[in-house]
Coordinates of N, CA and C and ligand atoms in Angstrom, one line a residue:
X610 N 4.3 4.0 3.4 CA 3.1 3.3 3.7 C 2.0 4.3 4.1
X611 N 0.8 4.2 3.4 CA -0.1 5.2 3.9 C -0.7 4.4 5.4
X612 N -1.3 5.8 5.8 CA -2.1 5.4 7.2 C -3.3 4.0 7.2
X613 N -3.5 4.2 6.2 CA -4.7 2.6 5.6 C -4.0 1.5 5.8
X614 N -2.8 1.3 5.2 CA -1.9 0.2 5.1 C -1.4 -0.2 6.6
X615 N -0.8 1.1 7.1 CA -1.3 0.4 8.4 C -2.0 0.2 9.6
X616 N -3.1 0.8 9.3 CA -4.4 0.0 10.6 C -4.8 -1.4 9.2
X617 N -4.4 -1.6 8.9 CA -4.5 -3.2 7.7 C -4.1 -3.7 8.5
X618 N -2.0 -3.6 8.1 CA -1.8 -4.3 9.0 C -1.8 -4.5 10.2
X619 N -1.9 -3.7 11.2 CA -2.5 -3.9 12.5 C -3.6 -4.9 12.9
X620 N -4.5 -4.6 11.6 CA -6.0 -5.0 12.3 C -5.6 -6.9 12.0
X621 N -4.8 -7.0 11.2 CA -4.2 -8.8 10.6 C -3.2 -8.9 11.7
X622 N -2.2 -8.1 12.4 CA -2.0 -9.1 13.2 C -2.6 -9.1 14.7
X623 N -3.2 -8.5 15.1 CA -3.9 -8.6 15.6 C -5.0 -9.9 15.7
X624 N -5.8 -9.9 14.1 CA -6.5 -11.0 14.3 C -5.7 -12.2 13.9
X625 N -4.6 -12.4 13.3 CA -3.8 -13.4 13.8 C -3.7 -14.1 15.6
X626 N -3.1 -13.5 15.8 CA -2.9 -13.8 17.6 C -4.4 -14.3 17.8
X627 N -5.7 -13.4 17.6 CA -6.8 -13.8 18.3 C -7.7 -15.2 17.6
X628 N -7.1 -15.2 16.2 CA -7.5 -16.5 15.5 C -7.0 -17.8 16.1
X629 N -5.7 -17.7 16.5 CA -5.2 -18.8 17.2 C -5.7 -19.3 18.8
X630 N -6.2 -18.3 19.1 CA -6.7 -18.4 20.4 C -8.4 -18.6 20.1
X631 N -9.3 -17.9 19.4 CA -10.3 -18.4 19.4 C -10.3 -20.2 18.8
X632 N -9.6 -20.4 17.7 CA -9.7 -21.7 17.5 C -9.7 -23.0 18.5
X633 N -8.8 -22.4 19.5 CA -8.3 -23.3 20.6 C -9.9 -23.1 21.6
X634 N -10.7 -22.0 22.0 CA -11.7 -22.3 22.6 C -12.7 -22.6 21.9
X635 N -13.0 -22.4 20.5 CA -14.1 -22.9 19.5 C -13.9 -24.0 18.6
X636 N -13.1 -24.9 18.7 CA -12.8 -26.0 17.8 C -14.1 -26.3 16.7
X637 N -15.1 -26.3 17.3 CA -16.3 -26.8 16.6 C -17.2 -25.6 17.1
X638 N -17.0 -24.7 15.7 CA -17.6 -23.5 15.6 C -18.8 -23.3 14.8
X639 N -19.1 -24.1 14.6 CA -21.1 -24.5 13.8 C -21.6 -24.4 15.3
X640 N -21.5 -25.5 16.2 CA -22.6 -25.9 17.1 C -23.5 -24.7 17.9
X641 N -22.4 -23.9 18.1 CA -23.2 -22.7 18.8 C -24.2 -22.0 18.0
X642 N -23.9 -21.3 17.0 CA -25.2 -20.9 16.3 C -25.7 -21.6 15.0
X643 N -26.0 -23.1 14.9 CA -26.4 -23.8 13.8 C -27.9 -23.2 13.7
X644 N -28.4 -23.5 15.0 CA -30.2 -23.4 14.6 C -30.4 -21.9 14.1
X645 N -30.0 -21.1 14.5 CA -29.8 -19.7 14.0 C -29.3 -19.8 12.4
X646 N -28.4 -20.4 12.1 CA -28.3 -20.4 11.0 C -29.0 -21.0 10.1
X647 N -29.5 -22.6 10.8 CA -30.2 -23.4 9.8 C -32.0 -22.4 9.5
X648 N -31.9 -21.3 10.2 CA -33.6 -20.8 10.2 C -33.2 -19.5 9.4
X649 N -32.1 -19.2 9.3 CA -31.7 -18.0 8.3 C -31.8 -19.0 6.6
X650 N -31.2 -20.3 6.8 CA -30.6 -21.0 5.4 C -32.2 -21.3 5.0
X651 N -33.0 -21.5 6.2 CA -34.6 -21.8 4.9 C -35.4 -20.9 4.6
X652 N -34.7 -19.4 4.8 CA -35.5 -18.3 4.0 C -34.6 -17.9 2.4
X653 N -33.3 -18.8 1.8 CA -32.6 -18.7 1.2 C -32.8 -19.9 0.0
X654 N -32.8 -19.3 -1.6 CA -33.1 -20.4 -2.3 C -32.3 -21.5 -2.4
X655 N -32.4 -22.3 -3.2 CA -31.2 -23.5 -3.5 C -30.3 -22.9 -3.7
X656 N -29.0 -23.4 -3.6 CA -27.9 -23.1 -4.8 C -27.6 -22.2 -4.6
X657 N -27.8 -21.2 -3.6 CA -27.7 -20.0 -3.3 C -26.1 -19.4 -3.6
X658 N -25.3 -18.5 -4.2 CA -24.3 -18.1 -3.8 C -24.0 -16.9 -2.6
X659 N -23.3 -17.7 -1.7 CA -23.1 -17.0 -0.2 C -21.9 -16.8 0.2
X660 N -21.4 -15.5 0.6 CA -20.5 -15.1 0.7 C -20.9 -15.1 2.6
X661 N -19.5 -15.6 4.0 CA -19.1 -15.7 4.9 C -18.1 -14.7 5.1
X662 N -18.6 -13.5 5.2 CA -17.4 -12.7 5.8 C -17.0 -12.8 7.4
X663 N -15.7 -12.7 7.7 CA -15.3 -13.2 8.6 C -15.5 -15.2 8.9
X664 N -14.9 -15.9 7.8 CA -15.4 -17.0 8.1 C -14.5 -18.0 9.0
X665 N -13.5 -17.5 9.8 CA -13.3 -18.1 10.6 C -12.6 -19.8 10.2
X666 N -12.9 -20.5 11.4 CA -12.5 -21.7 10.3 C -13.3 -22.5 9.7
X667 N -14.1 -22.1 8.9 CA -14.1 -22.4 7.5 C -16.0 -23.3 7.9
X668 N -16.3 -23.2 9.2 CA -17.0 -24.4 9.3 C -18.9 -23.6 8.7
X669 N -19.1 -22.8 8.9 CA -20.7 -22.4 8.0 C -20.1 -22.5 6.5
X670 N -18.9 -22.4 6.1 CA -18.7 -22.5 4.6 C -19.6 -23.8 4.0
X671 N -18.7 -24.5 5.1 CA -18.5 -26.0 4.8 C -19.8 -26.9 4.8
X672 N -20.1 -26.1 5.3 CA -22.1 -26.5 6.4 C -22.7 -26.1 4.9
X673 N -22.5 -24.7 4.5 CA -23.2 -24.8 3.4 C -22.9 -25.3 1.9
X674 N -21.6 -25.4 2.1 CA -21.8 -26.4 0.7 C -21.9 -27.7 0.7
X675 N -22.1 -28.3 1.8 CA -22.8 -29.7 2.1 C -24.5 -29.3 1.7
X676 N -24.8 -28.3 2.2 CA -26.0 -28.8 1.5 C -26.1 -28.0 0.1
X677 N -25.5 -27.8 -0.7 CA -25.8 -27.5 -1.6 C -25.6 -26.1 -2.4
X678 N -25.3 -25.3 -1.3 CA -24.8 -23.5 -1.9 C -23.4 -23.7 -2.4
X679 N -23.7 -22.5 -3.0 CA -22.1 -22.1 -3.5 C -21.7 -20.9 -2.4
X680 N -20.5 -21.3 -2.1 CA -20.1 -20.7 -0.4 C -19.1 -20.6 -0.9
X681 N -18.7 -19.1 -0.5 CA -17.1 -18.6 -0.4 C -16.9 -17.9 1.3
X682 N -15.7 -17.7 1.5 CA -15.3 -17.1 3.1 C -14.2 -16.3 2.3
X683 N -14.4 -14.9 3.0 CA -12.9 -14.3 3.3 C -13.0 -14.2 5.1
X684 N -11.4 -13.6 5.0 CA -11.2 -13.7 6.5 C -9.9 -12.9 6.4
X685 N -9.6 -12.0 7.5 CA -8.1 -10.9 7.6 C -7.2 -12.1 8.2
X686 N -7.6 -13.2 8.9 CA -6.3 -14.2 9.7 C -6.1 -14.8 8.7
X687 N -5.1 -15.5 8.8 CA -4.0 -16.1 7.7 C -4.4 -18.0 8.8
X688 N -4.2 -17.2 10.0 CA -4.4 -18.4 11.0 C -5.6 -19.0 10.8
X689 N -6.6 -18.5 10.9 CA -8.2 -18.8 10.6 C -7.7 -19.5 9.3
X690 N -7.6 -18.8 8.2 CA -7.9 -19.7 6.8 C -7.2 -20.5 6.4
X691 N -5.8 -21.0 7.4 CA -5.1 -22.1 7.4 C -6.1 -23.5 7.9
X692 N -6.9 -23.1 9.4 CA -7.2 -23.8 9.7 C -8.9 -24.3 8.7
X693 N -9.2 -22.9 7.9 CA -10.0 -23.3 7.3 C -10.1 -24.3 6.0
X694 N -9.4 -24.1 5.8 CA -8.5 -25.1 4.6 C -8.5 -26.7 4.8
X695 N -9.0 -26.8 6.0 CA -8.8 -28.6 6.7 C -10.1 -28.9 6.0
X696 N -11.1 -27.8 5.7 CA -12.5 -28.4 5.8 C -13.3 -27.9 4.9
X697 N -12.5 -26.7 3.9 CA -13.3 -26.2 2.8 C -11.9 -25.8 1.5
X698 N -12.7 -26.0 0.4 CA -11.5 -26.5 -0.8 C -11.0 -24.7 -0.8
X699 N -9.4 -24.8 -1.1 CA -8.9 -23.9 -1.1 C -9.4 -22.1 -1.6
X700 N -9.7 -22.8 -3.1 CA -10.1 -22.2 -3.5 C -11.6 -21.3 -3.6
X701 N -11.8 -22.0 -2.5 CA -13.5 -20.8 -1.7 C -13.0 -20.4 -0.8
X702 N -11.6 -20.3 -0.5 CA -11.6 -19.3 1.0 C -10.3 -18.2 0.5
X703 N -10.7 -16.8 0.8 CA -10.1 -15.6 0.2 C -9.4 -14.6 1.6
X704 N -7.9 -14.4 1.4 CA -7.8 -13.7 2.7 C -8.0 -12.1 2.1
X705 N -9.0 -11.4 2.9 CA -9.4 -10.0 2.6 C -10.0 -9.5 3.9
X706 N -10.0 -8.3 3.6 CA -10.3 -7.2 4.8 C -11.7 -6.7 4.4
X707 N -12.6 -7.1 5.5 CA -14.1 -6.5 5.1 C -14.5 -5.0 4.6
X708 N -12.9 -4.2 5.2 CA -12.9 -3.1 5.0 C -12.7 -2.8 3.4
X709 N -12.5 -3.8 2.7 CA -11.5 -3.7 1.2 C -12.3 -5.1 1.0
X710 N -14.2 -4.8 0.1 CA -14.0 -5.7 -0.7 C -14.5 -5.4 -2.1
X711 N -14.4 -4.2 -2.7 CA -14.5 -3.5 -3.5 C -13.8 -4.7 -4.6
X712 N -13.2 -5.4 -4.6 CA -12.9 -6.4 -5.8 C -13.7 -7.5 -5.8
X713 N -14.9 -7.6 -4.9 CA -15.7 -8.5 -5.0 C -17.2 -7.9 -6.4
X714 N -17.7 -8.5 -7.2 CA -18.2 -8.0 -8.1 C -19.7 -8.1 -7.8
X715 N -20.4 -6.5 -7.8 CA -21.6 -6.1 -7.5 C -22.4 -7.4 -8.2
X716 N -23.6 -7.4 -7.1 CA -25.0 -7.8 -7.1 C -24.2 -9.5 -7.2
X717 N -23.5 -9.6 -6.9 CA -22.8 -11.7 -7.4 C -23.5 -12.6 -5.9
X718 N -23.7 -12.2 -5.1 CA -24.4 -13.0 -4.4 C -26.2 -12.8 -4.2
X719 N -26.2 -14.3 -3.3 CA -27.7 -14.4 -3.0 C -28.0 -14.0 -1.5
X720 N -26.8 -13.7 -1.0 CA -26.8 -14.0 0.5 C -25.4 -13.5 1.1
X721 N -25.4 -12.6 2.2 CA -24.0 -12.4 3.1 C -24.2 -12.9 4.4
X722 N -23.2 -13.8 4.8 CA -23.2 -13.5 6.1 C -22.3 -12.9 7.3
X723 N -22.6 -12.5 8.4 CA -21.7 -12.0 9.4 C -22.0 -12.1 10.4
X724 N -21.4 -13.4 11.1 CA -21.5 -13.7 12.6 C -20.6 -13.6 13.1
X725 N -20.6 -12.5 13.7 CA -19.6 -12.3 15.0 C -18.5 -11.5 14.5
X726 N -18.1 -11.3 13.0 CA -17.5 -10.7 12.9 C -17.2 -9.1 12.0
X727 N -18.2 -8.0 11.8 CA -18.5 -7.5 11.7 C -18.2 -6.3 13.3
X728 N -18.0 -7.1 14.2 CA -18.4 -6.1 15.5 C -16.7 -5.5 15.9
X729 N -15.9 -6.4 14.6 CA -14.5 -5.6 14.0 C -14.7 -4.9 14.0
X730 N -15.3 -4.6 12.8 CA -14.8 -3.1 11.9 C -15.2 -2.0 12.8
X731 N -14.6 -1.1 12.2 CA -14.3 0.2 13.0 C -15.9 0.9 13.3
X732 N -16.4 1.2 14.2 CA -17.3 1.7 14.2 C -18.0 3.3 12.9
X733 N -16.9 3.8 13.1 CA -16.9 5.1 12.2 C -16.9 4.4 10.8
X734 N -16.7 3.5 10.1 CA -16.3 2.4 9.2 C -17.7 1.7 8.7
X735 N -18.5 1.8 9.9 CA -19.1 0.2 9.3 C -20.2 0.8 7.9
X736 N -20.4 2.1 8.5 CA -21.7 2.1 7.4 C -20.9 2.1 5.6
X737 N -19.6 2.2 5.9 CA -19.0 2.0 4.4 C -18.5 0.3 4.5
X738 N -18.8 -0.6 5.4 CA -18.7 -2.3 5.3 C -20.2 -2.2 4.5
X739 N -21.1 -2.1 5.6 CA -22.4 -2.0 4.7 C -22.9 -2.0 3.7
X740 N -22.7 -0.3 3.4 CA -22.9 -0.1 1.7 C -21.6 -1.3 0.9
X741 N -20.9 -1.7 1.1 CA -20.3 -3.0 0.2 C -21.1 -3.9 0.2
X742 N -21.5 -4.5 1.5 CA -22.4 -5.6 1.5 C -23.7 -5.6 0.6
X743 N -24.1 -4.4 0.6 CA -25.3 -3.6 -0.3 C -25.1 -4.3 -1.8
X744 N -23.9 -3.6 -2.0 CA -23.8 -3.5 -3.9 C -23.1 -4.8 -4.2
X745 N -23.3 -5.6 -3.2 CA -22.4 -7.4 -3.4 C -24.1 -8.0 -4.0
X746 N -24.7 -7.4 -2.9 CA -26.1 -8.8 -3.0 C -26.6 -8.4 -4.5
X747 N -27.4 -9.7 -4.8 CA -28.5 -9.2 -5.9 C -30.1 -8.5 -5.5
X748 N -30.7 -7.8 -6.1 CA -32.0 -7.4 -5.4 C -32.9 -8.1 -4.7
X749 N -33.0 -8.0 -3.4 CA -33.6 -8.8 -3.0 C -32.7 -9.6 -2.0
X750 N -31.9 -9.5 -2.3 CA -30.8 -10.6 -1.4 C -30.7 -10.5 -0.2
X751 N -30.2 -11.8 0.9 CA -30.3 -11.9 2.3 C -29.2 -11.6 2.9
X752 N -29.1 -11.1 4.0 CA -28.0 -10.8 4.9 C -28.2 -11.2 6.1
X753 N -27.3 -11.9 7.4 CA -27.6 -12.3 8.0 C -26.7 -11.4 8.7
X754 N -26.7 -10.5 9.6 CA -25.8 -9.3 11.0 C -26.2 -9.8 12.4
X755 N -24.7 -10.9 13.2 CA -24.6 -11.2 14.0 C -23.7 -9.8 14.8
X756 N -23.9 -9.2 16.0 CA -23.2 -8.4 16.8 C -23.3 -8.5 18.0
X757 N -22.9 -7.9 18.5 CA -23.1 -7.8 20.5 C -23.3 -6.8 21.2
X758 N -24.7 -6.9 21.5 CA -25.2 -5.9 22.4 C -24.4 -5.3 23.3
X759 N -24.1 -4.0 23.4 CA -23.8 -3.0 24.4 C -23.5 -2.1 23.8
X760 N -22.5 -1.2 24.6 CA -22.2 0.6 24.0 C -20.6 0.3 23.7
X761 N -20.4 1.3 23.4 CA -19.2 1.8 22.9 C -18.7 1.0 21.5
X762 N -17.0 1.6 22.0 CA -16.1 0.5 21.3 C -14.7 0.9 21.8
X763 N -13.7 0.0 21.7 CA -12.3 0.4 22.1 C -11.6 -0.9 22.0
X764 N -10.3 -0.5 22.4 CA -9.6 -2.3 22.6 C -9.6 -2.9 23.5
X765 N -10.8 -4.1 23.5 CA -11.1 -5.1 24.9 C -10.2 -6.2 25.2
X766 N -10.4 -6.6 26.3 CA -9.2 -7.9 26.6 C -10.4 -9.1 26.6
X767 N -10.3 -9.9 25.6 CA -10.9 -11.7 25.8 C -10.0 -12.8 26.0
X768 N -10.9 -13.0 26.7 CA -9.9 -14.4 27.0 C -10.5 -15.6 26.6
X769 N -9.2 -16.3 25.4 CA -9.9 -17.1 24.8 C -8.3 -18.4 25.0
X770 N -9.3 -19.7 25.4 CA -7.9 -20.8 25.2 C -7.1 -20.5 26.4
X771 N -7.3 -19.7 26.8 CA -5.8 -20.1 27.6 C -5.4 -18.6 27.5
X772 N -5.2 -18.4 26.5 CA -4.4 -16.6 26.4 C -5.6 -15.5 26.4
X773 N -5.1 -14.5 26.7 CA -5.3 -13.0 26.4 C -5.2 -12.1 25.5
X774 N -5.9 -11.9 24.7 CA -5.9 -11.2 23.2 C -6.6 -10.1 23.5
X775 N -6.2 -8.9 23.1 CA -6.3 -7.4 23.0 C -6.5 -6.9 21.6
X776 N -7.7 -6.7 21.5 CA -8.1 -6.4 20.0 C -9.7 -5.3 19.9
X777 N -9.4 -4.9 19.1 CA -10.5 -3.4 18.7 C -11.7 -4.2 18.4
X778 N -13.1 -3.8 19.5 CA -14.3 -4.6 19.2 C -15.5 -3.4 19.1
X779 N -16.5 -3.9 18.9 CA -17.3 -2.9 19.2 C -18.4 -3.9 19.7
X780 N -19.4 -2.7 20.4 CA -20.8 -3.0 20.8 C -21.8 -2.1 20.2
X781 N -23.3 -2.9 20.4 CA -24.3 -1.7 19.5 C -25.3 -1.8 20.1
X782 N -26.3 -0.7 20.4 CA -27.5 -1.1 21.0 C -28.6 -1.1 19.8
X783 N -29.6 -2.1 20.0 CA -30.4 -2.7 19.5 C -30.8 -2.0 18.2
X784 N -31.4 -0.8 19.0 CA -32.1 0.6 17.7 C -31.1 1.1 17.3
X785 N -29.9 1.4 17.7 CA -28.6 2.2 17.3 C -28.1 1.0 15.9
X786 N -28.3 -0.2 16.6 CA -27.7 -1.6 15.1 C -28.9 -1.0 13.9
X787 N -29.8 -1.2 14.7 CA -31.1 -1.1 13.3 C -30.8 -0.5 12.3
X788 N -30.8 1.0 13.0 CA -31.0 2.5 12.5 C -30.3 2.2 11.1
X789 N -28.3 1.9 11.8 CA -27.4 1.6 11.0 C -27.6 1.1 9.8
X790 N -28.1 -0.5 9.8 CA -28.6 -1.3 9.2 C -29.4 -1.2 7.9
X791 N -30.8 0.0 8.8 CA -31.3 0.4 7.9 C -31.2 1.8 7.1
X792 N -30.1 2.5 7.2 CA -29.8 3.6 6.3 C -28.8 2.9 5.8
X793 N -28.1 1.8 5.8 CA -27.5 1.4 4.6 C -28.7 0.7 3.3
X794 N -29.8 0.8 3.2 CA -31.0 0.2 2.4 C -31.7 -0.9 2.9
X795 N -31.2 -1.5 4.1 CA -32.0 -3.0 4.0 C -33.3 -2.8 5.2
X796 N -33.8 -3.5 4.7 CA -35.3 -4.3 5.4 C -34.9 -5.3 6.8
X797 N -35.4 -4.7 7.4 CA -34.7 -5.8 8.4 C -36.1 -6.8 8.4
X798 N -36.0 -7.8 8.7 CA -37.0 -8.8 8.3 C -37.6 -9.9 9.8
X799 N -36.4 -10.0 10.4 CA -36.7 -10.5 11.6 C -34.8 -9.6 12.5
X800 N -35.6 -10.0 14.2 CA -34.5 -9.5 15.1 C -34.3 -10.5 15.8
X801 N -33.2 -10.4 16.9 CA -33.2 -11.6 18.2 C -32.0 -11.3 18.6
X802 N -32.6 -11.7 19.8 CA -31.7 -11.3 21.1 C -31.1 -12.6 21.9
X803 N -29.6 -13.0 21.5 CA -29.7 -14.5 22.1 C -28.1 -14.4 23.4
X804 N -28.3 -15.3 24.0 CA -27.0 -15.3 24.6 C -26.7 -17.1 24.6
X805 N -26.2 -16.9 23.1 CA -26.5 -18.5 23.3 C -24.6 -18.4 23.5
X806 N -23.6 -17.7 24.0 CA -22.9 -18.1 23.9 C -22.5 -17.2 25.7
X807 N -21.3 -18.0 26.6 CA -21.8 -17.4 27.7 C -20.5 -16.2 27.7
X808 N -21.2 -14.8 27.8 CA -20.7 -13.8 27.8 C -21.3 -12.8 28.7
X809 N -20.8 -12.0 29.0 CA -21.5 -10.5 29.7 C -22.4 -9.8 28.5
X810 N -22.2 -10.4 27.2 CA -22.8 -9.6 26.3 C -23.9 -10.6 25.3
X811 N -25.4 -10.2 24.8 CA -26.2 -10.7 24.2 C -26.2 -10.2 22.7
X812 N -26.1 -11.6 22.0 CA -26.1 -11.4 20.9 C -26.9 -10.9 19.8
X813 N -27.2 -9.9 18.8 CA -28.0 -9.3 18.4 C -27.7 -9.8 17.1
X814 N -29.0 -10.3 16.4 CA -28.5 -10.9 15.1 C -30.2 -10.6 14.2
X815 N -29.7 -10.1 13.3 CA -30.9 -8.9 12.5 C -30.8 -10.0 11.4
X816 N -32.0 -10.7 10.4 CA -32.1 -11.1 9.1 C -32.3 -9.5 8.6
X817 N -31.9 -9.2 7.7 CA -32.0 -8.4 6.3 C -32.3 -9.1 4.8
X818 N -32.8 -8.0 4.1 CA -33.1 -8.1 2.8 C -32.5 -6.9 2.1
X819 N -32.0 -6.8 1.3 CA -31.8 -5.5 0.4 C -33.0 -4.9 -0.6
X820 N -33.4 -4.1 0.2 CA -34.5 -3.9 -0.2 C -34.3 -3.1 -1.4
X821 N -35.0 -3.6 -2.7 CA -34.7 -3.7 -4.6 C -34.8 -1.7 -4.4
X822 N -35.9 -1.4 -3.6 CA -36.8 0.0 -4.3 C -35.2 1.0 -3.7
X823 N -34.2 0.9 -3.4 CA -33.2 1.7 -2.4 C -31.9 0.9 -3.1
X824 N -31.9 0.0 -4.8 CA -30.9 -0.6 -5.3 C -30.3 0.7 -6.3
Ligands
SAM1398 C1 -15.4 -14.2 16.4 S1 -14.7 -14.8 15.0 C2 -16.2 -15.5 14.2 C3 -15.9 -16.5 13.2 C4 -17.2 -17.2 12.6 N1 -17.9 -16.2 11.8 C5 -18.0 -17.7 13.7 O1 -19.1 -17.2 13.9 O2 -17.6 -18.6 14.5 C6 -14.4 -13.3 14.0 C7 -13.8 -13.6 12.7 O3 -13.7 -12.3 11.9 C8 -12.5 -12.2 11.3 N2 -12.2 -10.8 11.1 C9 -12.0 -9.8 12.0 N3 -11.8 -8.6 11.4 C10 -11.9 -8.8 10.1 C11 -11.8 -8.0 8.9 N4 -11.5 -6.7 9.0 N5 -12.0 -8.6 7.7 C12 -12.3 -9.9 7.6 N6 -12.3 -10.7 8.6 C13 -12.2 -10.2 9.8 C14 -11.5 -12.8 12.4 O4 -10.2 -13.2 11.8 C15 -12.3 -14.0 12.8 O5 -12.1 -15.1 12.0

């Protein structure tokens, strides 16, 4: 097994354990950032094809193809996309590693999103999640980058449900997310700073565009 294979599987069971436990304190995982989302979904055409990385259980999938997009989710938990499965048809939800999605086929979406879960991947990592996200969208396409303000990264303890989950997070400061953001190509188009969820940490969530002239 090469060294890839396993921080893989590390990083899956890992988020196994933590899927099970976030589900149990987010049951109904729209309500916290809907208006956030619903103000991202009206800069986005009809019909949009949108890809949910990190989609958890299943519920912005589902949000969006009630109204009308074509929505797929992957997700590394097995747990998440079991319980995603209650609420979005099988076949739009994909278990994959954000770090591995090089089988998803360039320019096929209108739109990515990443709430909350992006602040995975490995920091030394992300600007190669990025450039994927890059050559997924079509020119022009929207990206939505939820993270959480602060420094570092290492393996934090949350406590979610009831249990204690130990898992590899990161934090980003504001111009340090940008910088990122924007040497992978994109336009950042709007910023915000929310703590709509109660943490020690504020949420930093950047609209992007892929900007065509840097395709
Ligand atoms: C905090 S939850 C957020 C779920 C949902 N996006 C939301 O906002 O409620 C983070 C999600 O990212 C997933 N995840 C973590 N690392 C991942 C990776 N390397 N590839 C794909 N999904 C990952 C987790 O399994 C989990 O479902």
């Amino acid at each position: 097994m090469t060294e890839t294979d396993e921080a893989a599987l590390a990083r899956k069971a890992d988020h196994d354990d933590y899927g099970i436990a976030y589900i149990k304190t987010f049951p109904d995982d729209l309500s916290k950032f809907k208006g956030l989302l619903d103000d991202f979904l009206r800069l986005v055409p009809a019909k949009s094809r949108i890809l949910d990385i990190g989609c958890g259980n299943g519920s912005y999938v589902s949000y969006m193809l009630k109204q009308g997009h074509d929505a797929i989710g992957i997700d590394i938990s097995l747990t998440m996309l079991e319980e995603a499965k209650k609420v979005v048809p099988e076949e739009r939800l994909f278990l994959m590693d954000m770090h591995a999605m090089e089988k998803l086929g360039e320019g096929t979406f209108d739109c990515v999103l990443s709430i909350t879960s992006m602040l995975y991947a490995n920091k030394e990592y992300l600007p190669r999640v990025l450039k994927q996200v890059y050559r997924l969208l079509k020119p022009g396409g929207k990206f939505l980058l939820m993270m959480l303000e602060g420094e570092g990264d290492g393996l934090i303890k949350h406590s979610f449900g009831g249990s204690e989950v130990v898992t590899y997070t990161t934090y980003y400061q504001v111009n340090e997310l940008k910088e990122r953001v924007e040497s992978g190509g994109f336009a950042i188009e709007q910023e915000r700073l929310t703590n709509l969820v109660v943490s020690s940490h504020q949420e930093i969530s950047l609209f992007c565009a892929k900007n065509p002239e840097n395709a």
